[in-house]
Amino acid sequence: MKKLFLAIILSATFGFGFADNDKINEPGNATPSAEQTIVLTGKVIDLSTNEVLTGVEINIEGTDIKAYSDFDGNFEIKDLKPGEYNIIASFISYQNSLIEKYPVDGKKTVDIKLVSKD
């Protein structure tokens, strides 16, 4: 009985999945394309020593979007819409860095150099 119940559940699940996929390929049933998003990557280093900085907060001004640099100083911000953004990098005992109106229109890379407050 358990095997029969499992077989019914599986065939219903897979049957519905395949039926929906067939409709996508029919003319007039195309799914709307996903809105284009951009991945912004970069590296954060100390301006005077060229050492990578770990744990730096990179924030897109005016949004809740942020990332932190990893052990190699690299960061990645996903799902940005094309446009111009102000990028703020902040880290303890360093001056904040502001990159104004940075154009994001494809996979982009931005390197950030921070200046120590000392």
PDB file of C-alpha atoms in Angstrom:
ATOM      1  CA  MET A   1       0.000   0.000   0.000  1.00  0.00           C
ATOM      2  CA  LYS A   2       2.839   2.404   0.882  1.00  0.00           C
ATOM      3  CA  LYS A   3       4.536   1.687  -2.465  1.00  0.00           C
ATOM      4  CA  LEU A   4       1.316   2.383  -4.355  1.00  0.00           C
ATOM      5  CA  PHE A   5       0.796   5.669  -2.496  1.00  0.00           C
ATOM      6  CA  LEU A   6       4.410   6.718  -3.180  1.00  0.00           C
ATOM      7  CA  ALA A   7       4.049   5.814  -6.872  1.00  0.00           C
ATOM      8  CA  ILE A   8       0.886   7.915  -7.169  1.00  0.00           C
ATOM      9  CA  ILE A   9       2.514  10.926  -5.473  1.00  0.00           C
ATOM     10  CA  LEU A  10       5.656  10.700  -7.624  1.00  0.00           C
ATOM     11  CA  SER A  11       3.794  10.296 -10.901  1.00  0.00           C
ATOM     12  CA  ALA A  12       1.499  13.216 -10.066  1.00  0.00           C
ATOM     13  CA  THR A  13       4.466  15.411  -9.156  1.00  0.00           C
ATOM     14  CA  PHE A  14       6.489  14.552 -12.241  1.00  0.00           C
ATOM     15  CA  GLY A  15       3.437  14.610 -14.499  1.00  0.00           C
ATOM     16  CA  PHE A  16       2.551  18.173 -13.540  1.00  0.00           C
ATOM     17  CA  GLY A  17       6.165  19.273 -13.903  1.00  0.00           C
ATOM     18  CA  PHE A  18       6.471  17.897 -17.416  1.00  0.00           C
ATOM     19  CA  ALA A  19       3.080  19.262 -18.479  1.00  0.00           C
ATOM     20  CA  ASP A  20       4.121  22.792 -17.505  1.00  0.00           C
ATOM     21  CA  ASN A  21       7.440  22.506 -19.337  1.00  0.00           C
ATOM     22  CA  ASP A  22       5.686  21.488 -22.559  1.00  0.00           C
ATOM     23  CA  LYS A  23       3.533  24.611 -22.497  1.00  0.00           C
ATOM     24  CA  ILE A  24       6.578  26.888 -22.264  1.00  0.00           C
ATOM     25  CA  ASN A  25       7.760  25.804 -25.708  1.00  0.00           C
ATOM     26  CA  GLU A  26       4.416  26.397 -27.397  1.00  0.00           C
ATOM     27  CA  PRO A  27       4.052  29.655 -29.352  1.00  0.00           C
ATOM     28  CA  GLY A  28       2.410  32.348 -27.286  1.00  0.00           C
ATOM     29  CA  ASN A  29       3.314  30.664 -23.992  1.00  0.00           C
ATOM     30  CA  ALA A  30       6.847  31.960 -23.551  1.00  0.00           C
ATOM     31  CA  THR A  31       7.764  32.909 -20.031  1.00  0.00           C
ATOM     32  CA  PRO A  32       8.731  36.526 -19.511  1.00  0.00           C
ATOM     33  CA  SER A  33      12.488  37.010 -19.438  1.00  0.00           C
ATOM     34  CA  ALA A  34      14.033  37.759 -16.088  1.00  0.00           C
ATOM     35  CA  GLU A  35      15.100  41.330 -15.533  1.00  0.00           C
ATOM     36  CA  GLN A  36      18.827  41.748 -16.175  1.00  0.00           C
ATOM     37  CA  THR A  37      20.919  41.948 -13.041  1.00  0.00           C
ATOM     38  CA  ILE A  38      24.587  42.736 -12.602  1.00  0.00           C
ATOM     39  CA  VAL A  39      27.285  41.269 -10.376  1.00  0.00           C
ATOM     40  CA  LEU A  40      29.678  43.845  -8.927  1.00  0.00           C
ATOM     41  CA  THR A  41      32.981  42.404  -7.731  1.00  0.00           C
ATOM     42  CA  GLY A  42      36.145  43.953  -6.439  1.00  0.00           C
ATOM     43  CA  LYS A  43      39.066  43.937  -4.072  1.00  0.00           C
ATOM     44  CA  VAL A  44      39.851  46.195  -1.113  1.00  0.00           C
ATOM     45  CA  ILE A  45      43.442  47.096  -0.254  1.00  0.00           C
ATOM     46  CA  ASP A  46      45.340  49.492   1.984  1.00  0.00           C
ATOM     47  CA  LEU A  47      46.546  52.417  -0.157  1.00  0.00           C
ATOM     48  CA  SER A  48      49.958  52.779   1.476  1.00  0.00           C
ATOM     49  CA  THR A  49      50.904  49.102   2.027  1.00  0.00           C
ATOM     50  CA  ASN A  50      48.938  47.384  -0.773  1.00  0.00           C
ATOM     51  CA  GLU A  51      47.853  44.753   1.765  1.00  0.00           C
ATOM     52  CA  VAL A  52      44.404  43.247   1.324  1.00  0.00           C
ATOM     53  CA  LEU A  53      41.802  44.253   3.888  1.00  0.00           C
ATOM     54  CA  THR A  54      39.433  41.664   5.343  1.00  0.00           C
ATOM     55  CA  GLY A  55      35.998  42.536   6.727  1.00  0.00           C
ATOM     56  CA  VAL A  56      35.543  45.855   4.946  1.00  0.00           C
ATOM     57  CA  GLU A  57      31.866  46.790   4.513  1.00  0.00           C
ATOM     58  CA  ILE A  58      30.968  47.757   0.949  1.00  0.00           C
ATOM     59  CA  ASN A  59      27.557  49.426   0.786  1.00  0.00           C
ATOM     60  CA  ILE A  60      25.440  50.698  -2.084  1.00  0.00           C
ATOM     61  CA  GLU A  61      24.391  54.135  -0.815  1.00  0.00           C
ATOM     62  CA  GLY A  62      20.671  54.578  -0.251  1.00  0.00           C
ATOM     63  CA  THR A  63      19.968  50.832  -0.175  1.00  0.00           C
ATOM     64  CA  ASP A  64      20.243  47.896   2.200  1.00  0.00           C
ATOM     65  CA  ILE A  65      22.608  46.186  -0.253  1.00  0.00           C
ATOM     66  CA  LYS A  66      26.019  45.465   1.213  1.00  0.00           C
ATOM     67  CA  ALA A  67      28.853  42.967   1.209  1.00  0.00           C
ATOM     68  CA  TYR A  68      32.018  42.343   3.176  1.00  0.00           C
ATOM     69  CA  SER A  69      35.498  41.656   1.843  1.00  0.00           C
ATOM     70  CA  ASP A  70      36.792  38.127   2.417  1.00  0.00           C
ATOM     71  CA  PHE A  71      40.237  36.945   3.581  1.00  0.00           C
ATOM     72  CA  ASP A  72      41.714  37.859   0.186  1.00  0.00           C
ATOM     73  CA  GLY A  73      40.086  41.308   0.179  1.00  0.00           C
ATOM     74  CA  ASN A  74      37.537  40.265  -2.465  1.00  0.00           C
ATOM     75  CA  PHE A  75      33.844  41.083  -2.374  1.00  0.00           C
ATOM     76  CA  GLU A  76      30.808  40.389  -4.537  1.00  0.00           C
ATOM     77  CA  ILE A  77      27.454  42.147  -4.726  1.00  0.00           C
ATOM     78  CA  LYS A  78      24.825  40.305  -6.762  1.00  0.00           C
ATOM     79  CA  ASP A  79      21.494  41.272  -8.297  1.00  0.00           C
ATOM     80  CA  LEU A  80      22.140  44.954  -9.004  1.00  0.00           C
ATOM     81  CA  LYS A  81      20.008  46.547 -11.668  1.00  0.00           C
ATOM     82  CA  PRO A  82      21.895  48.477 -14.364  1.00  0.00           C
ATOM     83  CA  GLY A  83      22.498  52.090 -13.392  1.00  0.00           C
ATOM     84  CA  GLU A  84      24.846  54.396 -11.538  1.00  0.00           C
ATOM     85  CA  TYR A  85      25.559  53.817  -7.867  1.00  0.00           C
ATOM     86  CA  ASN A  86      27.441  55.509  -5.065  1.00  0.00           C
ATOM     87  CA  ILE A  87      29.636  52.878  -3.425  1.00  0.00           C
ATOM     88  CA  ILE A  88      30.827  53.374   0.147  1.00  0.00           C
ATOM     89  CA  ALA A  89      33.584  51.289   1.732  1.00  0.00           C
ATOM     90  CA  SER A  90      34.098  51.552   5.486  1.00  0.00           C
ATOM     91  CA  PHE A  91      36.465  49.848   7.877  1.00  0.00           C
ATOM     92  CA  ILE A  92      37.599  50.497  11.432  1.00  0.00           C
ATOM     93  CA  SER A  93      40.612  52.863  11.660  1.00  0.00           C
ATOM     94  CA  TYR A  94      40.345  53.760   7.949  1.00  0.00           C
ATOM     95  CA  GLN A  95      38.738  56.728   6.248  1.00  0.00           C
ATOM     96  CA  ASN A  96      35.518  55.908   4.426  1.00  0.00           C
ATOM     97  CA  SER A  97      35.866  55.715   0.678  1.00  0.00           C
ATOM     98  CA  LEU A  98      33.103  57.020  -1.591  1.00  0.00           C
ATOM     99  CA  ILE A  99      32.979  56.199  -5.279  1.00  0.00           C
ATOM    100  CA  GLU A 100      30.305  58.421  -6.803  1.00  0.00           C
ATOM    101  CA  LYS A 101      28.083  57.548  -9.743  1.00  0.00           C
ATOM    102  CA  TYR A 102      29.892  54.310 -10.595  1.00  0.00           C
ATOM    103  CA  PRO A 103      28.299  52.942 -13.792  1.00  0.00           C
ATOM    104  CA  VAL A 104      27.051  49.372 -13.438  1.00  0.00           C
ATOM    105  CA  ASP A 105      25.956  48.034 -16.811  1.00  0.00           C
ATOM    106  CA  GLY A 106      27.504  44.578 -17.096  1.00  0.00           C
ATOM    107  CA  LYS A 107      29.665  42.341 -14.952  1.00  0.00           C
ATOM    108  CA  LYS A 108      31.780  45.022 -13.329  1.00  0.00           C
ATOM    109  CA  THR A 109      34.887  45.115 -11.159  1.00  0.00           C
ATOM    110  CA  VAL A 110      35.845  47.956  -8.851  1.00  0.00           C
ATOM    111  CA  ASP A 111      39.001  48.037  -6.760  1.00  0.00           C
ATOM    112  CA  ILE A 112      38.882  50.123  -3.613  1.00  0.00           C
ATOM    113  CA  LYS A 113      41.907  51.587  -1.852  1.00  0.00           C
ATOM    114  CA  LEU A 114      41.419  52.730   1.716  1.00  0.00           C
ATOM    115  CA  VAL A 115      43.522  55.290   3.561  1.00  0.00           C
ATOM    116  CA  SER A 116      44.461  54.639   7.189  1.00  0.00           C
ATOM    117  CA  LYS A 117      43.390  57.268   9.748  1.00  0.00           C
ATOM    118  CA  ASP A 118      46.836  57.078  11.380  1.00  0.00           C
TER     119      ASP A 118
END
